[in-house]
Amino acid sequence: MRFERFHFAEISSTNEYIKELIDDYDIVAVSADFQNSGRGRNGRVWLGNYGKNIYLSIGLNFENINSYSNPGVYQAEASLIIIEVLSDLFPQIKFKTKYPNDILAENKNGIYQKLSGILIENSYHGNKLENLIIGIGINCDQLSFPDEISHKATSLKILGANPNKDLICSKIIEKYKYSIQEASHSKELHLMERWKNELSISGKPIKVQGDQRTWQLLDILEDGRLKLNSDNEEKIIDNGDSIIYEIS
Ligand code: BTN
């Protein structure tokens, strides 16, 4: 397996830089102490102080390794891997996944706040998935956040943990190295089922931005999009960040 891990003090964005490397590896990881142009989902910026957080991208090149037939599985797998690693290292903290790709952690008041965000980007040639980049930001040692997100963001340090950033990255990378060796259909089904349970979205009232109605989950489609229904009407959610549901 062609694998390499790179770490930089400062970089534009680990997701951006990894695109230059991905053709030369089967799996490659890039991390940094700081990103000066970090990106979030939906064209948002991803900010973070120098040396305080994890900024990690993992690139999978499907030239020589098998891809899942259902691309939504990558979305499921990313959240599940991160939650597994964090729960293993910090058993005293409760973590939850929130659709589309956030990891929340419970604070001392029992409220779940965002600890980690995932940005997945893929590249297709025709309808063949050529490569996929999983960009992972995890708030580790940062103690304060910009005003507009301070009420909904947290970090492992705020939650009383003393995180080893390098160890967390290594464990995530190890799980991906293992995972790419076995991309079976039964594994895909299992991952999607586990993700659906972890999201705890089934049966919950779901609101969609700009829409007064209350929706419910009908299904998670193969590409990870949600199919909702309300009073016999169905709706496909193209932008996962446009839905609101209670995490409990
Ligand atoms: C989100 O919640 O909007 C997703 C945030 C993803 C941030 C990570 S940090 C490492 C990688 N490089 C980037 O520029 N973004 C992702």
Coordinates of N, CA, C and O in Angstrom, one line a residue, residues 25 29 51-52 54 115 139 212 215:
Y25 N -0.3 8.3 -4.2 CA -0.5 7.3 -3.1 C -1.8 6.6 -3.2 O -2.7 7.0 -3.9
A29 N -2.0 11.2 4.2 CA -2.6 12.0 5.3 C -1.8 13.3 5.4 O -0.6 13.3 5.3
G51 N -1.7 25.8 16.4 CA -1.2 24.7 17.3 C -2.2 24.2 18.3 O -1.9 23.4 19.2
K52 N -3.5 24.7 18.2 CA -4.4 24.3 19.3 C -5.4 23.1 18.9 O -5.9 22.5 19.7
I54 N -6.8 20.0 15.8 CA -6.4 19.1 14.7 C -7.0 19.6 13.4 O -8.2 19.9 13.3
L115 N -17.8 19.8 18.4 CA -16.4 19.6 18.7 C -15.6 19.4 17.4 O -14.4 19.7 17.4
N139 N -11.6 20.3 17.6 CA -11.2 21.4 18.5 C -10.5 20.7 19.7 O -11.2 19.9 20.4
Q212 N -41.8 26.1 7.0 CA -42.5 26.0 8.3 C -42.9 24.6 8.7 O -43.1 24.3 9.9
W215 N -40.9 17.8 9.3 CA -40.6 16.7 8.5 C -40.2 15.5 9.3 O -39.7 15.7 10.5

